[in-house]
CSV table of C-alpha atoms in Angstrom, one decimal:
chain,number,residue,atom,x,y,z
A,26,UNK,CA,-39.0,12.6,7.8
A,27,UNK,CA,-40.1,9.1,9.2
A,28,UNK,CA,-41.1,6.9,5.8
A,29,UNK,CA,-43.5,3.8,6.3
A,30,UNK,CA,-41.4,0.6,6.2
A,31,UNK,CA,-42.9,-2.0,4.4
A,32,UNK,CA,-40.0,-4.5,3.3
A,33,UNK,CA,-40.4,-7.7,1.5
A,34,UNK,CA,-36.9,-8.8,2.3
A,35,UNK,CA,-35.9,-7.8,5.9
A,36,UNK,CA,-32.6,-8.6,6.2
A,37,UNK,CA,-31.5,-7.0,3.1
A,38,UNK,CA,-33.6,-3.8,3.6
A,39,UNK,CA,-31.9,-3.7,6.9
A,40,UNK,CA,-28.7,-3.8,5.3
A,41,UNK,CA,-29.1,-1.5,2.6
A,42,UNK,CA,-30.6,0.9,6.2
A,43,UNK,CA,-27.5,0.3,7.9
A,44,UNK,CA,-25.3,1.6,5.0
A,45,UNK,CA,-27.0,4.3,3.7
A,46,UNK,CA,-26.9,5.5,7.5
A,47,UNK,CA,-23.8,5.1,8.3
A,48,UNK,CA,-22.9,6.8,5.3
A,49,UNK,CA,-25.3,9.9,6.0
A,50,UNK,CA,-23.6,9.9,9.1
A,51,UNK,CA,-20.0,10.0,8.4
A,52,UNK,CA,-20.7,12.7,5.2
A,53,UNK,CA,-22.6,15.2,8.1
A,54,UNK,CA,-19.9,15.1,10.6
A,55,UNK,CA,-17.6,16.7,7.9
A,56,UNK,CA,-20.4,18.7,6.6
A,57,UNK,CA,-21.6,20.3,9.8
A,58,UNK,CA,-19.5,19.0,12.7
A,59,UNK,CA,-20.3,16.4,15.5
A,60,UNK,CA,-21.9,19.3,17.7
A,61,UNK,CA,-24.7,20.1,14.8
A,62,UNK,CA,-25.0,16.4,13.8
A,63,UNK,CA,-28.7,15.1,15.3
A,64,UNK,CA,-30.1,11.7,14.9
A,65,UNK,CA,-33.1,13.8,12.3
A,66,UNK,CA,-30.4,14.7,9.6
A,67,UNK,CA,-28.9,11.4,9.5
A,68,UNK,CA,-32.2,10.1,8.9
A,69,UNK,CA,-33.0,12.4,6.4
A,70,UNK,CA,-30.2,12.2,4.4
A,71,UNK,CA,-30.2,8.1,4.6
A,72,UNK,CA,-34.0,8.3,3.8
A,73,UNK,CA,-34.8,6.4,6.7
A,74,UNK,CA,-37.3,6.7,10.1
A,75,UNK,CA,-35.4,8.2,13.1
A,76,UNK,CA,-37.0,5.1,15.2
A,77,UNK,CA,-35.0,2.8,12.7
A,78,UNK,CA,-31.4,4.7,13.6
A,79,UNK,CA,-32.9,4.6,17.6
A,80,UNK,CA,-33.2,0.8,17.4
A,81,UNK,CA,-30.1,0.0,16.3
A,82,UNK,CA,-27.7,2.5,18.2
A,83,UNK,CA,-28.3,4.7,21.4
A,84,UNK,CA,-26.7,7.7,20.5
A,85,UNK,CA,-25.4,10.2,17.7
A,86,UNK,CA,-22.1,9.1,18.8
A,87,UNK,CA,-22.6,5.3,18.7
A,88,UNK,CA,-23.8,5.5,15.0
A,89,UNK,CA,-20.6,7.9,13.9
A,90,UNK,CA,-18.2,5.1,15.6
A,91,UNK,CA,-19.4,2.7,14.0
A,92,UNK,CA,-19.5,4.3,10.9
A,93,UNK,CA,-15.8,4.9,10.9
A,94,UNK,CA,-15.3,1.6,12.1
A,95,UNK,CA,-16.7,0.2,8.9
A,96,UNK,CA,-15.3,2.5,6.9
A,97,UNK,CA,-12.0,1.6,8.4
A,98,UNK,CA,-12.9,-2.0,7.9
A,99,UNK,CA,-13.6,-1.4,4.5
A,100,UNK,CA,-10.2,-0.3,3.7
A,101,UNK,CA,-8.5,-2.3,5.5
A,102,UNK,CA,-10.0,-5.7,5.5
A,103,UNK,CA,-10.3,-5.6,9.6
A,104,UNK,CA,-9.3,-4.4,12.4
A,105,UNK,CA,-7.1,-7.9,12.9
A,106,UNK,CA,-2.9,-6.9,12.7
A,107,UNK,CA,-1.1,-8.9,10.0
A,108,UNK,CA,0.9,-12.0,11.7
A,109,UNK,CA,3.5,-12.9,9.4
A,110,UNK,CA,6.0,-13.8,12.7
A,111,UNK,CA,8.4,-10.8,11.3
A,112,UNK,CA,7.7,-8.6,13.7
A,113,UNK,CA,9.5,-5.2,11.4
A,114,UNK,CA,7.5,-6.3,8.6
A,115,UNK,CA,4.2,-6.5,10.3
A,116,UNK,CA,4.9,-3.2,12.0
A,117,UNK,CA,6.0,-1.5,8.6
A,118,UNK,CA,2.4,-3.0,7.3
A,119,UNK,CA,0.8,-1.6,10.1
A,120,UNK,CA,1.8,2.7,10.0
A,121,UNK,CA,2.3,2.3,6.2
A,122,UNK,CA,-1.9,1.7,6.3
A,123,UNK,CA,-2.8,3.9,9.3
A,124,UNK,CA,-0.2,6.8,7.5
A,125,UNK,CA,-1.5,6.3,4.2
A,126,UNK,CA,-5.6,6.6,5.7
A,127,UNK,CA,-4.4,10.0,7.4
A,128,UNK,CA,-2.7,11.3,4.5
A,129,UNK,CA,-6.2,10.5,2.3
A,130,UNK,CA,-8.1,14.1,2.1
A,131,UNK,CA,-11.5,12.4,2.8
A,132,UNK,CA,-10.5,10.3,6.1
A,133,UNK,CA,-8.6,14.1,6.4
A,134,UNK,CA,-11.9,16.1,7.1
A,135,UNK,CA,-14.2,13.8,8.9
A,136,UNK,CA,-11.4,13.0,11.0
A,137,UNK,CA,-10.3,16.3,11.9
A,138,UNK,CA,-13.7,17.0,12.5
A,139,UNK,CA,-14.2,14.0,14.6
A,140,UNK,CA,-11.1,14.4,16.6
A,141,UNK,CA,-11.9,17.9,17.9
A,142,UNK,CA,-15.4,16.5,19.2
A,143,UNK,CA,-13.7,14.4,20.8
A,144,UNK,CA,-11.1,16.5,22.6
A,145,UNK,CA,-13.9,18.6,24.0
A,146,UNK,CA,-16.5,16.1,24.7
A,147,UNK,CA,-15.7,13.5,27.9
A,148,UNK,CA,-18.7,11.4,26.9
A,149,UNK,CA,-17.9,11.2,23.1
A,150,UNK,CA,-14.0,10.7,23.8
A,151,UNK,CA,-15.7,7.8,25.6
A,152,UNK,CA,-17.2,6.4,23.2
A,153,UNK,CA,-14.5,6.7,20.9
A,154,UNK,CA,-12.2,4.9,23.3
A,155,UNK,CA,-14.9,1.8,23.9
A,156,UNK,CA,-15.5,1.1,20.3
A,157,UNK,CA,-12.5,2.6,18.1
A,158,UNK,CA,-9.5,3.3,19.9
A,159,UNK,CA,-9.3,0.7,22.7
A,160,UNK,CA,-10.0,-2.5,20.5
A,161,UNK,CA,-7.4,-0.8,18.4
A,162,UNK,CA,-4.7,-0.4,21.0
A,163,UNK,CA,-5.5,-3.7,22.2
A,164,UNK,CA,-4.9,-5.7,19.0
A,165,UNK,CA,-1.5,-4.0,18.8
A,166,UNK,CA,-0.6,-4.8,22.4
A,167,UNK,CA,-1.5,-8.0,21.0
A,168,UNK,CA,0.8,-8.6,18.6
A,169,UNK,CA,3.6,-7.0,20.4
A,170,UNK,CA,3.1,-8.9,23.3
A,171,UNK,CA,3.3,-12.3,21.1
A,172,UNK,CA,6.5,-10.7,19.9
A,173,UNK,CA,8.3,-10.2,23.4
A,174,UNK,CA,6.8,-13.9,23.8
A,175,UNK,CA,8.7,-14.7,21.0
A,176,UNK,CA,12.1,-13.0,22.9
A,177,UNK,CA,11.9,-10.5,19.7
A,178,UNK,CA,11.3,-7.4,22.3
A,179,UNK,CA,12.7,-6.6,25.9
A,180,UNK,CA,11.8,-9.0,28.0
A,181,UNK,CA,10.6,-5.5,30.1
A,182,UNK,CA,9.0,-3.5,26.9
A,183,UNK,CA,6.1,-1.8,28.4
A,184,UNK,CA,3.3,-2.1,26.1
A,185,UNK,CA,1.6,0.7,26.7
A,186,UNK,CA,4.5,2.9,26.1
A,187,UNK,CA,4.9,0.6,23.1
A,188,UNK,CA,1.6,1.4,21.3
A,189,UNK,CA,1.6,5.6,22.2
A,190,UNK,CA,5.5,5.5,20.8
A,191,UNK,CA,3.8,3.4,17.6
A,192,UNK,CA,1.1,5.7,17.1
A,193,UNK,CA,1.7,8.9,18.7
A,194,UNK,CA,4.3,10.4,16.0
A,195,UNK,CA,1.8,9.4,13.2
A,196,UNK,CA,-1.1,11.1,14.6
A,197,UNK,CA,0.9,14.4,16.5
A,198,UNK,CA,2.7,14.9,12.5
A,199,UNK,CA,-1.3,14.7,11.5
A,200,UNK,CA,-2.9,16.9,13.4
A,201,UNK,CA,-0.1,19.3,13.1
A,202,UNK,CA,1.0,19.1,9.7
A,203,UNK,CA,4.6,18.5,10.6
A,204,UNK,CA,5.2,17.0,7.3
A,205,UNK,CA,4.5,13.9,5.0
A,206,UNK,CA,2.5,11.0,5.9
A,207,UNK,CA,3.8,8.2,3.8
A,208,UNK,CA,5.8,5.2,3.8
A,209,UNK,CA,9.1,6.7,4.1
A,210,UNK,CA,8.0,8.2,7.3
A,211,UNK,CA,5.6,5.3,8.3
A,212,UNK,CA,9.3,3.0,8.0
A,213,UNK,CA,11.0,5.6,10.0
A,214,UNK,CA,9.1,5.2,12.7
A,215,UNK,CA,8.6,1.6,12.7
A,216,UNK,CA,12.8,1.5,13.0
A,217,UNK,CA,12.6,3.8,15.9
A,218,UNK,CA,10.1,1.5,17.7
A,219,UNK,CA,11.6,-1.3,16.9
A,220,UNK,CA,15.2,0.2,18.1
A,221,UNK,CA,13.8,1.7,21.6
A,222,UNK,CA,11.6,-1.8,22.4
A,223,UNK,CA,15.1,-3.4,22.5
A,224,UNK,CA,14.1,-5.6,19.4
A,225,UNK,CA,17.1,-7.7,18.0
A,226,UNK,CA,15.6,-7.4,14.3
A,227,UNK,CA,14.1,-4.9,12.0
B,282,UNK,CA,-17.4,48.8,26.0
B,283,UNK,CA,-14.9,51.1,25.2
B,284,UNK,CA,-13.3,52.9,28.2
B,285,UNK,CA,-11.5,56.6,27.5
B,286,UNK,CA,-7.7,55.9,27.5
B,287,UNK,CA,-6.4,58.4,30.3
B,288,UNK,CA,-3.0,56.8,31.3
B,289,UNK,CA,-0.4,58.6,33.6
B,290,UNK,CA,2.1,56.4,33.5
B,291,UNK,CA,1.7,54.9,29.5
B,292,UNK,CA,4.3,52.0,29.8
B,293,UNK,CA,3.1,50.5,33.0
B,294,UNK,CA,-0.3,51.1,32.2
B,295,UNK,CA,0.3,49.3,29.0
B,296,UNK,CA,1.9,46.4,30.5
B,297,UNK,CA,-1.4,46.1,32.8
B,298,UNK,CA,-3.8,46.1,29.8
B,299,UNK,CA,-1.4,43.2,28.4
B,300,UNK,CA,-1.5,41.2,31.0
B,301,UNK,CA,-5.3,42.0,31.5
B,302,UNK,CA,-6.0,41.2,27.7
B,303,UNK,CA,-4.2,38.0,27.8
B,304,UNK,CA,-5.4,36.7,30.7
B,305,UNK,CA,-8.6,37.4,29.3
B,306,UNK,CA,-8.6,35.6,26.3
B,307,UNK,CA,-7.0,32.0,28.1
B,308,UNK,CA,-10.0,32.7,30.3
B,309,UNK,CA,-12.7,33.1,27.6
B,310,UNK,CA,-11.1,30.3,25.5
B,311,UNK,CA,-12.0,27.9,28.3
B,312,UNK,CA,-15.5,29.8,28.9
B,313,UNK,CA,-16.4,30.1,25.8
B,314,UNK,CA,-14.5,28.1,22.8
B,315,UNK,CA,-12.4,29.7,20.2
B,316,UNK,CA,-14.9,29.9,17.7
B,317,UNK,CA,-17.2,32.1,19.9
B,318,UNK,CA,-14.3,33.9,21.4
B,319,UNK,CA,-14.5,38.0,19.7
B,320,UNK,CA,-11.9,41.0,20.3
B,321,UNK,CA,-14.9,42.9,21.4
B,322,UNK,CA,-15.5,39.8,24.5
B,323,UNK,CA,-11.9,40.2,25.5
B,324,UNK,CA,-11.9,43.8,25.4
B,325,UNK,CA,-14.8,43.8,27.8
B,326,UNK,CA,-13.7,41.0,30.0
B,327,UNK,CA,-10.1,43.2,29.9
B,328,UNK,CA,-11.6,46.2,30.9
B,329,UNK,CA,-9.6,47.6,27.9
B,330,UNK,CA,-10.8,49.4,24.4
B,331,UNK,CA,-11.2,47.4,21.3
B,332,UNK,CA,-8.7,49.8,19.9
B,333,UNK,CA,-6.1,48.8,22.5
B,334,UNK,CA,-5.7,45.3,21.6
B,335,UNK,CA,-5.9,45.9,17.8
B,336,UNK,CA,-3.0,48.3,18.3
B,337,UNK,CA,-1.1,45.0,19.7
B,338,UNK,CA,-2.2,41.9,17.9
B,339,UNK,CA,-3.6,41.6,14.3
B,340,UNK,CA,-6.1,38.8,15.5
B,341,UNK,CA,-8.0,36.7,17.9
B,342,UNK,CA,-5.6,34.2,16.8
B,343,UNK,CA,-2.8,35.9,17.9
B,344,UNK,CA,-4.2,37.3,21.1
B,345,UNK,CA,-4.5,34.1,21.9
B,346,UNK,CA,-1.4,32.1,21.3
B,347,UNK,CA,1.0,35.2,22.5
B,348,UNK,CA,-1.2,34.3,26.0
B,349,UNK,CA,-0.8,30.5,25.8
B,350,UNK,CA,3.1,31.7,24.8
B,351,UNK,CA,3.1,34.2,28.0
B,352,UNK,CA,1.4,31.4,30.3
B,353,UNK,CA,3.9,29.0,29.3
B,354,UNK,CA,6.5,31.7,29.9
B,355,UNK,CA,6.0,32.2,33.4
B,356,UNK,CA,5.5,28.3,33.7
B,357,UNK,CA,8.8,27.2,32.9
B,358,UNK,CA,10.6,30.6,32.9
B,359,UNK,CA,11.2,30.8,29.1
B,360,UNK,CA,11.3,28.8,25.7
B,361,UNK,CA,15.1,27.8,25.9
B,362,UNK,CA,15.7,24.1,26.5
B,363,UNK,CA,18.1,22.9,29.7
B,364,UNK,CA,21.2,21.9,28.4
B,365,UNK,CA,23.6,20.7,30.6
B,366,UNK,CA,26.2,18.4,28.6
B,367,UNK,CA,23.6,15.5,29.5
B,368,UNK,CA,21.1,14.9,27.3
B,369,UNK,CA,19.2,12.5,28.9
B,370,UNK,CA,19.1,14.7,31.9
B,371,UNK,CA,17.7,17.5,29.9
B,372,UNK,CA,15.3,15.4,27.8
B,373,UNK,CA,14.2,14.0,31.2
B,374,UNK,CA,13.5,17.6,32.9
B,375,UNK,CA,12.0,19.0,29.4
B,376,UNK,CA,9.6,15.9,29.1
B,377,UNK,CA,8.8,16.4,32.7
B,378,UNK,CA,7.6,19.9,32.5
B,379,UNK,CA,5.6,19.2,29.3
B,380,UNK,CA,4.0,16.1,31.2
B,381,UNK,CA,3.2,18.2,34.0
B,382,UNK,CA,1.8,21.0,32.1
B,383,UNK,CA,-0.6,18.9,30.7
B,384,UNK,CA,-1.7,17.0,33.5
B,385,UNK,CA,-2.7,20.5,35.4
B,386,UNK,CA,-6.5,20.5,34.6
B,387,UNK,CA,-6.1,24.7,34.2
B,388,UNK,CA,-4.1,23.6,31.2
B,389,UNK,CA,-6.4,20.8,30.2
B,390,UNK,CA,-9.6,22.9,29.8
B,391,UNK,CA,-8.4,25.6,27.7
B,392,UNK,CA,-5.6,23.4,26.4
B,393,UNK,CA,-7.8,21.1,24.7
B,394,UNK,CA,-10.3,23.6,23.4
B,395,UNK,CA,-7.8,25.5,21.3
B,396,UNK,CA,-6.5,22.1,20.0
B,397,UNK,CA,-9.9,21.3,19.1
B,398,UNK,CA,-10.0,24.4,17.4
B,399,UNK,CA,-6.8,24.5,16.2
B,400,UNK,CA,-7.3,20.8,14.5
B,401,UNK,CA,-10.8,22.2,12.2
B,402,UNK,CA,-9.2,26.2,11.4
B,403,UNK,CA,-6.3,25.8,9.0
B,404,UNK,CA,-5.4,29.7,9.4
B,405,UNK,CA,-5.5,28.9,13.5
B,406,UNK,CA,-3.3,25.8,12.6
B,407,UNK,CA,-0.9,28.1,11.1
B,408,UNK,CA,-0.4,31.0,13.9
B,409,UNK,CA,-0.4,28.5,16.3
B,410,UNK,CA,2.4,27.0,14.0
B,411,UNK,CA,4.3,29.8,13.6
B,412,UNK,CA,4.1,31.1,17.3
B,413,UNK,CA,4.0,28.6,19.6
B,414,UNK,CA,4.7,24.7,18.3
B,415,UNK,CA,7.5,25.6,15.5
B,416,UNK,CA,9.4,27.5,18.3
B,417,UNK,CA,9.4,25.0,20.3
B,418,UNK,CA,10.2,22.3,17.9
B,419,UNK,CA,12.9,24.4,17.0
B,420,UNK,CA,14.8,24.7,20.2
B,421,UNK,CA,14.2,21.0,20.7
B,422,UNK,CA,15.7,20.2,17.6
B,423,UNK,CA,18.9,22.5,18.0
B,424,UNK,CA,19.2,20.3,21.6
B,425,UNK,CA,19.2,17.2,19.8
B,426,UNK,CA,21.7,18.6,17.1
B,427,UNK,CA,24.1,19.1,19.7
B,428,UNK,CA,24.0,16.2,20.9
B,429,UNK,CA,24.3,14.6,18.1
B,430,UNK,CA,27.3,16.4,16.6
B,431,UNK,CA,28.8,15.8,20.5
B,432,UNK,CA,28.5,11.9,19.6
B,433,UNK,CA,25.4,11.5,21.9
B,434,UNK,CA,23.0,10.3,18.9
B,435,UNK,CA,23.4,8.6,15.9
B,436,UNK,CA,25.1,10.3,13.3
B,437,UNK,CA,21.8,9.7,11.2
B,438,UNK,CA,19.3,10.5,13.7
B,439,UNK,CA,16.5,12.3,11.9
B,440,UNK,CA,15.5,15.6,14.1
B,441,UNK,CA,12.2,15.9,12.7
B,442,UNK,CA,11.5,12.1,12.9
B,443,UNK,CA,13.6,12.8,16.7
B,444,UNK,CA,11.1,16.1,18.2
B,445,UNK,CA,7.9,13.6,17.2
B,446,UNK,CA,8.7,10.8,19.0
B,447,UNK,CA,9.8,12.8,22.3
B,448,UNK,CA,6.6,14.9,22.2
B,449,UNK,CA,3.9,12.6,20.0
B,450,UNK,CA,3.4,9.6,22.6
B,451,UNK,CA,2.9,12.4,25.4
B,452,UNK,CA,0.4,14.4,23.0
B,453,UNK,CA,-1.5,11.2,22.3
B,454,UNK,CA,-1.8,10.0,25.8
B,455,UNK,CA,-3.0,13.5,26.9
B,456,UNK,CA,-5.4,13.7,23.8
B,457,UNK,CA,-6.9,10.4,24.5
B,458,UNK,CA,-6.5,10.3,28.3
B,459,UNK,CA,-4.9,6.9,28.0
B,460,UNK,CA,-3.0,6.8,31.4
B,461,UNK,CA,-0.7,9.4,34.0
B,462,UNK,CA,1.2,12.2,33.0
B,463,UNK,CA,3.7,12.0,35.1
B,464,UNK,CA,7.2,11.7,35.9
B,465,UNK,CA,7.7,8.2,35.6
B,466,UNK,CA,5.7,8.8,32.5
B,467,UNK,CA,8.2,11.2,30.8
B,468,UNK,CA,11.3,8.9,31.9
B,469,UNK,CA,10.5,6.1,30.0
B,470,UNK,CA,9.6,7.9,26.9
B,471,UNK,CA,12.9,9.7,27.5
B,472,UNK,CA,14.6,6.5,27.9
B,473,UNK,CA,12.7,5.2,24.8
B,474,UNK,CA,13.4,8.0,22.5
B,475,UNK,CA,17.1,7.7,23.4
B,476,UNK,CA,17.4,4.1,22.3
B,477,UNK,CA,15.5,5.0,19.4
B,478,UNK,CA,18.0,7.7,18.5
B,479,UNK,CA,20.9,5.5,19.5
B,480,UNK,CA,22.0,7.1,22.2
B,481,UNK,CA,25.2,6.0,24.0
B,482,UNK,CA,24.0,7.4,27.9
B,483,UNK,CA,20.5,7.7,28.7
């Protein structure tokens, strides 16, 4: 499926590469699952060399990462946390995105799809944790952290505890289908954060 | 692989073939993954007729969530939550037994594959559902409803909202192997949950 490269314009060819194959990528994890997935389909479907994907990323898993990390940067400008020094409000900001992606039927397949690989795969959940999960975690500790700073949480509020209590309702009503995923829900939980880290607002 | 039925004694061979067929199908969930997993592979592994376990269970499905159900069972004696007048006592010793369960790595090998299934099959989703998670939810939420109507949780503490946050940060963690399961573990989500929900102990 390898196609001669002969670009005029390298950078942009090797833009327009990078996007078609990230996209080939995320559309085959939902159409055939993580396990089937090999780095010759997303080539083929992206119309591109399988030495192109190789010299970009080292594995299958490398290139699905990052394509849901640009697909979550897409919707979501980046992976930064808002900073408005109201620590409710930049909470509420924070699940009502992350609810209102899970509740979206597209993130809904490739994600579910994802998300099983990763339960049953110790080298993809790896993965997953270096370039998704952990910079994710890590910019919410973040900005909690700045918030206890700021004497807005308990001066003890664990933080790790902090971002599983956070997260971990979103994502166990998700996989389960325990019910809605919207901003109702995404406000609920914020309160019952903000009520168990001890904060004196929200 | 079918064997000639010639009991003596029908109930207590019956309740061997049980306990043969579910063991079975933990064991070849682990071995093999739900999606490869057939009656026919459990009946052989069994020692027990095809015809045997159809008489019992409609499905592999259900084979294999009344064995996750049994398993849990004899784990923690039965599906009834402690309740001694202290809810943060029982919240503690119910969030310590789920910790533990899913820190055993018998439990995290087959644990994780039916959750990886159970995440990409919505008709798995919904036996496991209806067997195993909205049971438990169920007694966890009649817990908290006595409590509440005791004057132990806010008079507006949302159950639903209240069963996700005591089991979704442990579910998370576990998913994502994101630190210890263990006791010290379930006490501070306990302790968390009960601020959240307003307790007046805890």
């Amino acid at each position: 499926m390898a196609r001669p490269q002969s670009a005029p314009d390298p950078s942009r060819r090797s833009a327009q590469s990078r996007t078609a194959i990230l996209t080939a990528a995320l559309e085959l994890v939902a159409d055939v699952g993580f396990g089937k997935l090999t780095i010759e389909k997303i080539a083929a479907r992206a119309g591109v060399g399988k030495q192109t994907i190789y010299r970009w990323w080292p594995s299958k898993g490398a290139v699905v990462f990052d394509a849901f990390l640009a697909a979550n940067e897409n919707a979501t400008g980046s992976l930064a946390l808002p900073d408005t020094g109201d620590l409710g409000e930049d909470l509420r900001t924070l699940l009502r995105a992350t609810a209102l992606e899970l509740a979206d039927p597209a993130f809904n397949r490739t994600g579910r799809a994802l998300a099983a690989e990763v339960l049953t795969d110790p080298e993809l959940l790896r993965e997953y944790r270096e370039r998704l999960l952990d910079p994710l975690l890590e910019v919410t500790r973040d900005r909690l952290r700045a918030a206890r700073e700021a004497g807005q949480l308990r001066a003890d509020a664990d933080l790790d505890l902090a971002v599983e209590l956070l997260y971990g309702p979103l994502y166990y009503r998700w996989l389960h289908g325990l019910g809605p995923l919207d901003d109702r829900y995404a406000d609920q939980v914020t309160q019952a954060c903000l009520r168990a880290l001890g904060s004196t607002g929200g």
